[in-house]
XYZ file of C-alpha atoms in Angstrom:
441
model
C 0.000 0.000 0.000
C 2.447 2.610 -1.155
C 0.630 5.321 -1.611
C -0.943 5.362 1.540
C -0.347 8.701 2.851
C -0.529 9.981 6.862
C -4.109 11.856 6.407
C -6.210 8.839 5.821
C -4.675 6.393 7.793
C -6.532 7.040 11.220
C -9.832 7.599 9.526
C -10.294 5.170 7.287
C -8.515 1.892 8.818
C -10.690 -1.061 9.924
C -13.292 0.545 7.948
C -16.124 -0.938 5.633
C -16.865 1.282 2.865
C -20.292 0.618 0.751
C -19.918 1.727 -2.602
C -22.252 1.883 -5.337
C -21.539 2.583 -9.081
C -18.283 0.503 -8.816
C -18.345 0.002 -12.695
C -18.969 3.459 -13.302
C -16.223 6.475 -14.540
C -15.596 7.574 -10.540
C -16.983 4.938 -8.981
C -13.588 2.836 -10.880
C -11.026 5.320 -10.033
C -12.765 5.491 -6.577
C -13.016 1.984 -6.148
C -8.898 2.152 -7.216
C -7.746 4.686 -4.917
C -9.720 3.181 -1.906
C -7.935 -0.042 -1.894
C -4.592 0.954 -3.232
C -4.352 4.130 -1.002
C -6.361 3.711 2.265
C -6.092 1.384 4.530
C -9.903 0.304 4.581
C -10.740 -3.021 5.725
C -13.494 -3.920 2.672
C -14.817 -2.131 -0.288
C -18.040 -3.876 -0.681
C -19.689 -2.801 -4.023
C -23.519 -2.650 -5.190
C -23.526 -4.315 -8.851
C -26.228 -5.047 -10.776
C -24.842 -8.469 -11.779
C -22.748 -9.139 -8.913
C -19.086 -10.432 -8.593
C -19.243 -11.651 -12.214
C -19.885 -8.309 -13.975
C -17.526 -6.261 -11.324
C -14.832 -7.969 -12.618
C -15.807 -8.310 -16.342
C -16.484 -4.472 -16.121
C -13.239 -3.180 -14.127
C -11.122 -5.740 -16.901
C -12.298 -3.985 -19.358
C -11.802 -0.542 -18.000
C -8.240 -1.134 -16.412
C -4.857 -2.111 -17.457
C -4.270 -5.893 -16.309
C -1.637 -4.943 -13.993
C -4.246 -2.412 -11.911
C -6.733 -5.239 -12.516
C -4.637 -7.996 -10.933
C -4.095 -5.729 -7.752
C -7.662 -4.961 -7.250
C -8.334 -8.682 -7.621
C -5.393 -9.952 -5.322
C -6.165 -7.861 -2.902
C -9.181 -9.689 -1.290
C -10.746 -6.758 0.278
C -13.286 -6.185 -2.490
C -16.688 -7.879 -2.078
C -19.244 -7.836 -4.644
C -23.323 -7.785 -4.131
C -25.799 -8.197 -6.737
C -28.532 -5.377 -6.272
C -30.516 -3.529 -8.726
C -31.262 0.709 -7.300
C -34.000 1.118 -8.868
C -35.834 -2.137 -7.246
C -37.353 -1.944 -3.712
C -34.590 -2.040 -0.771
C -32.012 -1.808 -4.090
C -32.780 -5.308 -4.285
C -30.690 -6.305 -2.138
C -30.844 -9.894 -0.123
C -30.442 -10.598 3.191
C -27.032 -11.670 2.762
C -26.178 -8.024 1.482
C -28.577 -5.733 3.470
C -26.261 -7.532 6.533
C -22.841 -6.155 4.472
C -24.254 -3.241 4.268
C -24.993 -2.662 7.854
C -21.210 -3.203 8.506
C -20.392 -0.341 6.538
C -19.326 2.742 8.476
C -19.163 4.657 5.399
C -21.277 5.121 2.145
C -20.416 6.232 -1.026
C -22.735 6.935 -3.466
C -21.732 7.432 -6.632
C -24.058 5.280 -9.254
C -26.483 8.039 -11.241
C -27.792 8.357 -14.970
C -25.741 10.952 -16.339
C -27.979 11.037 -19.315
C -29.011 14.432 -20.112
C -31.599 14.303 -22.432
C -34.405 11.977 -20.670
C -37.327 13.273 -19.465
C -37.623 14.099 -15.408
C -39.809 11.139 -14.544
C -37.060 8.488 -16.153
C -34.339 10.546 -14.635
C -36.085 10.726 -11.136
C -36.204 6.677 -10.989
C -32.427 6.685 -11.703
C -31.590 9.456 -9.736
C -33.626 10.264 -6.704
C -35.732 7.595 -5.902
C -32.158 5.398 -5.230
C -30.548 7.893 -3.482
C -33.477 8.122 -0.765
C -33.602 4.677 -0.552
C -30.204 4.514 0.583
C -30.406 7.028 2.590
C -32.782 5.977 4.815
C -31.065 2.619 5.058
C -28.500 4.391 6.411
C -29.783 6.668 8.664
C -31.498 3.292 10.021
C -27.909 1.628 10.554
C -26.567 2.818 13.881
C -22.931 1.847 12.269
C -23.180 4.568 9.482
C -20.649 7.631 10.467
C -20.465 8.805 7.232
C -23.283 9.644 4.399
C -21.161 10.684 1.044
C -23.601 11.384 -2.054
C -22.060 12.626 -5.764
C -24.154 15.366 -6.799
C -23.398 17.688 -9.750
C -21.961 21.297 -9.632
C -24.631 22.172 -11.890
C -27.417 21.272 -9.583
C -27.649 25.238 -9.165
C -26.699 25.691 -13.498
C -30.669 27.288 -13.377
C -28.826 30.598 -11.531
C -27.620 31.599 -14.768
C -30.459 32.155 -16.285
C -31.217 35.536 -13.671
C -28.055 36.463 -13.344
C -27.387 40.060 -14.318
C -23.441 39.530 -14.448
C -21.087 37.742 -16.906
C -20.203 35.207 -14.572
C -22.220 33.082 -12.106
C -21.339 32.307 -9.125
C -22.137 29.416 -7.016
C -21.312 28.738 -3.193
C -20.990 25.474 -1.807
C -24.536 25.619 -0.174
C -28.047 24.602 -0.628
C -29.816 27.030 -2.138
C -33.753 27.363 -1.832
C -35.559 26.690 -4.723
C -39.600 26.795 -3.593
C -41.562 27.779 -1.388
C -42.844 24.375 -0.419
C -40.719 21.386 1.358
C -38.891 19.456 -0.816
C -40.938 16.426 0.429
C -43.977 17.567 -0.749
C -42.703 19.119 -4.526
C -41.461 14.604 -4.277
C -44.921 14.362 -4.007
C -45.908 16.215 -6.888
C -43.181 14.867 -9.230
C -44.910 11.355 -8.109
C -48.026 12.572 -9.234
C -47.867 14.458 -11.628
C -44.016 13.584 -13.475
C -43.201 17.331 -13.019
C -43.162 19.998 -10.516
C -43.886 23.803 -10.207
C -40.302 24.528 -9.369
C -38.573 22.821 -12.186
C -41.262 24.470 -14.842
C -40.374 27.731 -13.229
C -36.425 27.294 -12.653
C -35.381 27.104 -16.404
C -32.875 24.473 -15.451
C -30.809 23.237 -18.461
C -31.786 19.302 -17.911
C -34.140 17.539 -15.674
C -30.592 15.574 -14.615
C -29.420 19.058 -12.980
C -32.837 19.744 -11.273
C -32.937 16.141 -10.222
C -29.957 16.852 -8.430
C -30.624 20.003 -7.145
C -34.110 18.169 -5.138
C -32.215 15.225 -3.921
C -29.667 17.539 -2.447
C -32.609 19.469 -0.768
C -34.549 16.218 0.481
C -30.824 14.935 1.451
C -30.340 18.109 3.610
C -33.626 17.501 5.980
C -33.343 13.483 6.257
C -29.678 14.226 7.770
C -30.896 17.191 9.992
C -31.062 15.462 13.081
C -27.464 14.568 12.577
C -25.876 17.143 9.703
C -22.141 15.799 10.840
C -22.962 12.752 8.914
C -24.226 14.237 5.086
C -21.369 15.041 2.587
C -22.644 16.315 -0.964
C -19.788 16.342 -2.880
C -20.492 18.479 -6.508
C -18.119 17.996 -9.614
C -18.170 20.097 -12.479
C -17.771 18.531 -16.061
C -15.649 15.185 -14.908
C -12.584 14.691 -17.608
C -10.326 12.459 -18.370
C -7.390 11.323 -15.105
C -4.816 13.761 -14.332
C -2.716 10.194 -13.925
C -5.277 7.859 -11.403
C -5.821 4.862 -12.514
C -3.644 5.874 -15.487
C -3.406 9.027 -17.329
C -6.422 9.720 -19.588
C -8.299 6.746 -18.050
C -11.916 7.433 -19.124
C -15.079 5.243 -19.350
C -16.346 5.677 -22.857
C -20.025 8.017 -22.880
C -18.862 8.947 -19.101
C -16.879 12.750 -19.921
C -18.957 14.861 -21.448
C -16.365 16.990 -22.731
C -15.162 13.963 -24.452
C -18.511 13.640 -26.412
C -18.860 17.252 -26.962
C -15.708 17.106 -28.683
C -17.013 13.763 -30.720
C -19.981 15.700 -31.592
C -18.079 18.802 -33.304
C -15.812 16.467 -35.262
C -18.776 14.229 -36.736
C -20.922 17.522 -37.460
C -21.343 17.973 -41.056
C -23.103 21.404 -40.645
C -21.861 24.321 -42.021
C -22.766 26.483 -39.932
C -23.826 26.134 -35.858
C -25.806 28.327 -33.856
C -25.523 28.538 -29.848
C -27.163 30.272 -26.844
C -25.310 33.190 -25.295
C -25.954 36.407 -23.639
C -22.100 37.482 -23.920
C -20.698 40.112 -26.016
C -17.761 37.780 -26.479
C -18.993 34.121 -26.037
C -16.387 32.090 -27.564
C -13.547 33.909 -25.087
C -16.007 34.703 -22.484
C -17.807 31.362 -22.016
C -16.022 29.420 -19.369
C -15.941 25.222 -19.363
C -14.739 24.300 -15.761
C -13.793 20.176 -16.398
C -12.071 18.636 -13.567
C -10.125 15.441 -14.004
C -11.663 12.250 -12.424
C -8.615 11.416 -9.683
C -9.055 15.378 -8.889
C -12.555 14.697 -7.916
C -11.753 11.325 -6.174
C -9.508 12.573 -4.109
C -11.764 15.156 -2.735
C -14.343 12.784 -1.802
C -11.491 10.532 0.167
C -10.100 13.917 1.698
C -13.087 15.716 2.750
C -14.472 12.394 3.728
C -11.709 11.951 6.051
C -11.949 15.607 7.733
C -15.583 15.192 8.161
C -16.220 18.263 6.459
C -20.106 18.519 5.964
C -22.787 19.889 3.853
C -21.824 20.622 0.339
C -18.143 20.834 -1.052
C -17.404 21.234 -4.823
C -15.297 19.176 -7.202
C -13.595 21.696 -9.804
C -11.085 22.939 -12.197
C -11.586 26.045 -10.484
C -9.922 29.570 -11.936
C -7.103 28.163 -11.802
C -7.485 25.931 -14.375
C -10.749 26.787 -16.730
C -10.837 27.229 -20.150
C -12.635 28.951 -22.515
C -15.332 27.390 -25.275
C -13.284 29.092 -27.844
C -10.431 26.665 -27.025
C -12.367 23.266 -26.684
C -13.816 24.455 -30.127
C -10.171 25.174 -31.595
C -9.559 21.574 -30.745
C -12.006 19.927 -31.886
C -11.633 21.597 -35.229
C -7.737 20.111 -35.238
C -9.340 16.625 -34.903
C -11.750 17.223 -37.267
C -10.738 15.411 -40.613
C -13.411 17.199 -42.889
C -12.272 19.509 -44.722
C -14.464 22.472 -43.753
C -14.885 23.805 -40.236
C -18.610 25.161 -39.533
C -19.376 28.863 -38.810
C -20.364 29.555 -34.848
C -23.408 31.945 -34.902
C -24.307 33.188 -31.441
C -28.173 34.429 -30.431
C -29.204 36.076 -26.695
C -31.843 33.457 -26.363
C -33.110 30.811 -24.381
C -31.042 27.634 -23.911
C -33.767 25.387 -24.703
C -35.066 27.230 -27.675
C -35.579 25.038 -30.987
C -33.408 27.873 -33.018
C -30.369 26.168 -31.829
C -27.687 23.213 -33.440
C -28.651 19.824 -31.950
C -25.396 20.085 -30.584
C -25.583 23.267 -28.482
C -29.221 21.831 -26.796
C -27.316 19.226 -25.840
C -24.323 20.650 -24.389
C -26.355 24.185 -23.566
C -23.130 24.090 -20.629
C -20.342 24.249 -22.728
C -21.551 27.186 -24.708
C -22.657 30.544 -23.524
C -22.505 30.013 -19.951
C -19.429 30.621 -17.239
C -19.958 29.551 -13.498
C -17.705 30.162 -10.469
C -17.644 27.874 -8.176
C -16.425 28.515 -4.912
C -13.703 25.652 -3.561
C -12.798 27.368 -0.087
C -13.684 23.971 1.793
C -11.053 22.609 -0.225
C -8.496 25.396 0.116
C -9.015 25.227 3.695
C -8.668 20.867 3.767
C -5.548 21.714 1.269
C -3.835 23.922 3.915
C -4.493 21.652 6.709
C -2.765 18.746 5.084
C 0.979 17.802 5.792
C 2.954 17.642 2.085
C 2.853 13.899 2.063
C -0.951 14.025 2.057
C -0.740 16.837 -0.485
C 1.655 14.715 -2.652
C -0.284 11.249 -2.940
C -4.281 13.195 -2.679
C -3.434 16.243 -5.358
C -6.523 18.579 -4.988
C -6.168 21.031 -7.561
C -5.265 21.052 -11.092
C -2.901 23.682 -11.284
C -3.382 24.809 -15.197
C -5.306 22.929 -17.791
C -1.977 22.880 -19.459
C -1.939 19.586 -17.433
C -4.362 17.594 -19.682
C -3.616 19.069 -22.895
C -2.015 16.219 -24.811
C -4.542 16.592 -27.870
C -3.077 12.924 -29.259
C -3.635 11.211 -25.893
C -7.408 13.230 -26.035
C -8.411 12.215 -29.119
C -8.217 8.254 -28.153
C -11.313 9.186 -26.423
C -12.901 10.933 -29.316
C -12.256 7.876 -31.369
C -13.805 5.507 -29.087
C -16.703 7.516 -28.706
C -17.396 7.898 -32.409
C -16.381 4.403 -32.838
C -19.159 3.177 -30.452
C -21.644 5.876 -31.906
C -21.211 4.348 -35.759
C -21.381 0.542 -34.241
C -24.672 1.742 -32.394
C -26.215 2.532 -35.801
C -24.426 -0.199 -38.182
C -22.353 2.194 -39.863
C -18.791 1.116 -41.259
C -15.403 1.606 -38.275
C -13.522 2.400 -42.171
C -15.760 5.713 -41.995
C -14.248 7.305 -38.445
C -11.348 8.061 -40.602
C -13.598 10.327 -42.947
C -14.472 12.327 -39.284
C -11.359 12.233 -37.361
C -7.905 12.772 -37.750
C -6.487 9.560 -36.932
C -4.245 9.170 -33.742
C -2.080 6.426 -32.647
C -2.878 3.440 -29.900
C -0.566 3.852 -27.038
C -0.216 1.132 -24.468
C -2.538 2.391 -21.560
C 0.139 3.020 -18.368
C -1.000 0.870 -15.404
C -1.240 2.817 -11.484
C 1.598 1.294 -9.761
C-alpha cells in the first residue's frame, strides 16, 4: 500500500466502505484509490450483476496490472442489487454487508441528459433516498457521502445580471414548499412547479438540485454525517488509474468534442448572452482522480454539507479553445461557422449540438472551492503529494493525441450503435495512434 499517505490512515482503517456505481467512470477510479491508497478493511460494491460483472467491467476498463491488484487484494466484495428495485434489491445476505459499513459512497447516477424528469427521477432520486434511509437506520453509518453535480444550481444563470455566475458550496432554496412535498408532486404528476419555473438546463441538474434538498432535511437530526460532494464537467485522469483513463459516454467533454468532429453542418448556432462568447464562455472540467480525491479527503476531515469538485480559476478554459480543438481533430475539410443568439437555452433555433451541451456554450460559473483550500492547507505535504486537490493549469491535460483516443472511441461506439462502417471514423477524425494504456503502480 504505497501510496498510503498519513491523512487517511486514522480515519479510514478497519473501515467498511459501501460503494455503489463501482463500474462506473468515478466509482472505478474510486473503487482504485480506496484499496490501493487507504487502509480500509473492505470495499463492498452494489452491482447489478454481482461479482461476475464487477470484474468483467473493471477488466475492461483497467490495465491488467491495476486489474490484478484490485483482484489480489481480497478486500473487495461484490453484491448483486438492482437501485431502482425496492430495498435496491438487495438480499439478506447483502442488506447484513451493508450494515457493517461505516461509510457510504454513493456514486451510481444516470448521467444522461436528455431523458425526461420522470425516467431521470427513478435513476436518480428515488435510489438515493432509498439509501439514505437505510442508512440513517444503521446505527454503524458515520459517514453519508452522495455525488451530486456542480450544476445542480446551473438554473442561476439564467437571472443572473453579471457575466459570470457564481455558485457557493450551499443549498440554495428553490420553492416555497418542502422538498418532500414538490417529491410528491413529481410522483403525481411527473413534473413539478419549481422545475417548470427554474429554467434548469436538464431535468438531470434539477434532479440533483431536489435530492440535495430532500438529502439536507433526512440528515438534519445529525448534519455531521451528510457530505454532498459536486463535480463540475468530470474529464479524463490527471494520472489515477492511469493518465487519460476514461469510461467511454462517461466525460462529457469527451462527447462534446465527438460531436463537433462528426458535425457535417456548415454552420452552428448557440445560446449566449455574452458580447464575447467564444472567449467569455467558461468550461470548468475537472479530471476524475481530482474529484476522487476530494471525496477521500473531505471524507476523512468530516467536512459537511456541500463541497465542490472543480477545475476552479485556476485551471478553466474557454469554449473558444475546446472548439479550436475539436476543429484540429476534425478530418473534414471544412470547419462550420459559430453563430451566437441572446436566447433561451432550450429554444428550438439552436444546433442539436448546443441543446445538448447548452453548458459548454454561452454560460461561465464560479464555483467557490474554499472547503477545499481550507482541507488543502491543513494537510501535511505527504498528504498533499499522494491526494493532489487542484489542477494547477489545464496545461496539465492538454495532450490533444492522448485526447483524441477518447474521441475515437466515442465515435467508434456511436457508428457501431447505428451499423455504420469503423472504415468511416477516418472520414471524421484525424487519426491518432494506440498507445499502451500506463497501469497505477
Amino acid at each position: 500500500m504505497e501510496h498510503m499517505a498519513q491523512l487517511n490512515t486514522s480515519y479510514y482503517r478497519g473501515r467498511n466502505v459501501f460503494l455503489t456505481g463501482a463500474t462506473g467512470f468515478v466509482g472505478c477510479a474510486l473503487l482504485c484509490k480506496l484499496v490501493m491508497s487507504t487502509p480500509c478493511e473492505k470495499v463492498v460494491a452494489l452491482v447489478r450483476g454481482g461479482e461476475q460483472r464487477l470484474w468483467s467491467q473493471l477488466q475492461s476498463a483497467l490495465p491488467l496490472q491495476t486489474w490484478e491488484r484490485l483482484r489480489n487484494s481480497r478486500r473487495i466484495y461484490a453484491v448483486n442489487g438492482d437501485l431502482t428495485q425496492q430495498s435496491l434489491g438487495l438480499n439478506q445476505d447483502a442488506l447484513q454487508a451493508l450494515s457493517e459499513c461505516s461509510i457510504i459512497i454513493h456514486t451510481a447516477s444516470s448521467i444522461n441528459l436528455i431523458h425526461p424528469l420522470p425516467k431521470i427521477a427513478k435513476s436518480v432520486i428515488y435510489p438515493t433516498l432509498q439509501l439514505a434511509k437505510l442508512a440513517i437506520a444503521s446505527p454503524r453509518v458515520d459517514r453519508f457521502v452522495y455525488i451530486s453535480t456542480a450544476y445542480s444550481n446551473a438554473h442561476l444563470h439564467m437571472v443572473n445580471e453579471y457575466v459570470e455566475t457564481t455558485i457557493s458550496e450551499k443549498i440554495y432554496p428553490l420553492s416555497p414548499v418542502e422538498p418532500e412535498q414538490e417529491l410528491e408532486e413529481l410522483l403525481a404528476t411527473g413534473s413539478t412547479t419549481a422545475f417548470e419555473k427554474a429554467n434548469f438546463p436538464y431535468p438531470y441538474s434539477y434532479a440533483k438540485n431536489l435530492t440535495e434538498r430532500i438529502l439536507t432535511e433526512y440528515f438534519s437530526a445529525n448534519v455531521d454525517q451528510l457530505l454532498i460532494v459536486r463535480p463540475s464537467i468530470i474529464g479524463p485522469a490527471l494520472r489515477e488509474p492511469y493518465p487519460y483513463y476514461e469510461i467511454r459516454g462517461s466525460a462529457p467533454a469527451t462527447g462534446m468534442l465527438a460531436a463537433c468532429v462528426l458535425c457535417t453542418s456548415m454552420s452552428m448556432t448557440w445560446a449566449s448572452p455574452f458580447d464575447d462568447p467564444a472567449a467569455q464562455s467558461k468550461i470548468d472540467e475537472v479530471p476524475v482522480d481530482v474529484v476522487v480525491n476530494r471525496i477521500l479527503v473531505h471524507t476523512a476531515l468530516r467536512t459537511r454539507g456541500c463541497i465542490h469538485a472543480v477545475a476552479g480559476q485556476r485551471a478553466v478554459r474557454s469554449f473558444g479553445d475546446i472548439w479550436e480543438k475539436a476543429m484540429k481533430m476534425r478530418a473534414l475539410p471544412w470547419t462550420p461557422v459559430l453563430k451566437w443568439k441572446s436566447i433561451d437555452w432550450n429554444s428550438t433555433d439552436l444546433h442539436p449540438i448546443a441543446r445538448i451541451f447548452k453548458i459548454a456554450g454561452g454560460t461561465s460559473y464560479v464555483f467557490e472551492d474554499t472547503k477545499t483550500i481550507d482541507a488543502w492547507n491543513s494537510m501535511s505535504v505527504d498528504d498533499q503529494a499522494h491526494f493532489p486537490l487542484f489542477l494547477e493549469t489545464c496545461k496539465d491535460i492538454e495532450d490533444i493525441e492522448k485526447r483524441k483516443i477518447g474521441v475515437r472511441h466515442q465515435i467508434e461506439w456511436y457508428f457501431g450503435r447505428r451499423g455504420y462502417p469503423q472504415y468511416l471514423v477516418s472520414m471524421f477524425l484525424t487519426m491518432p495512434p494506440f498507445p499502451q494504456r500506463v497501469s497505477w503502480i
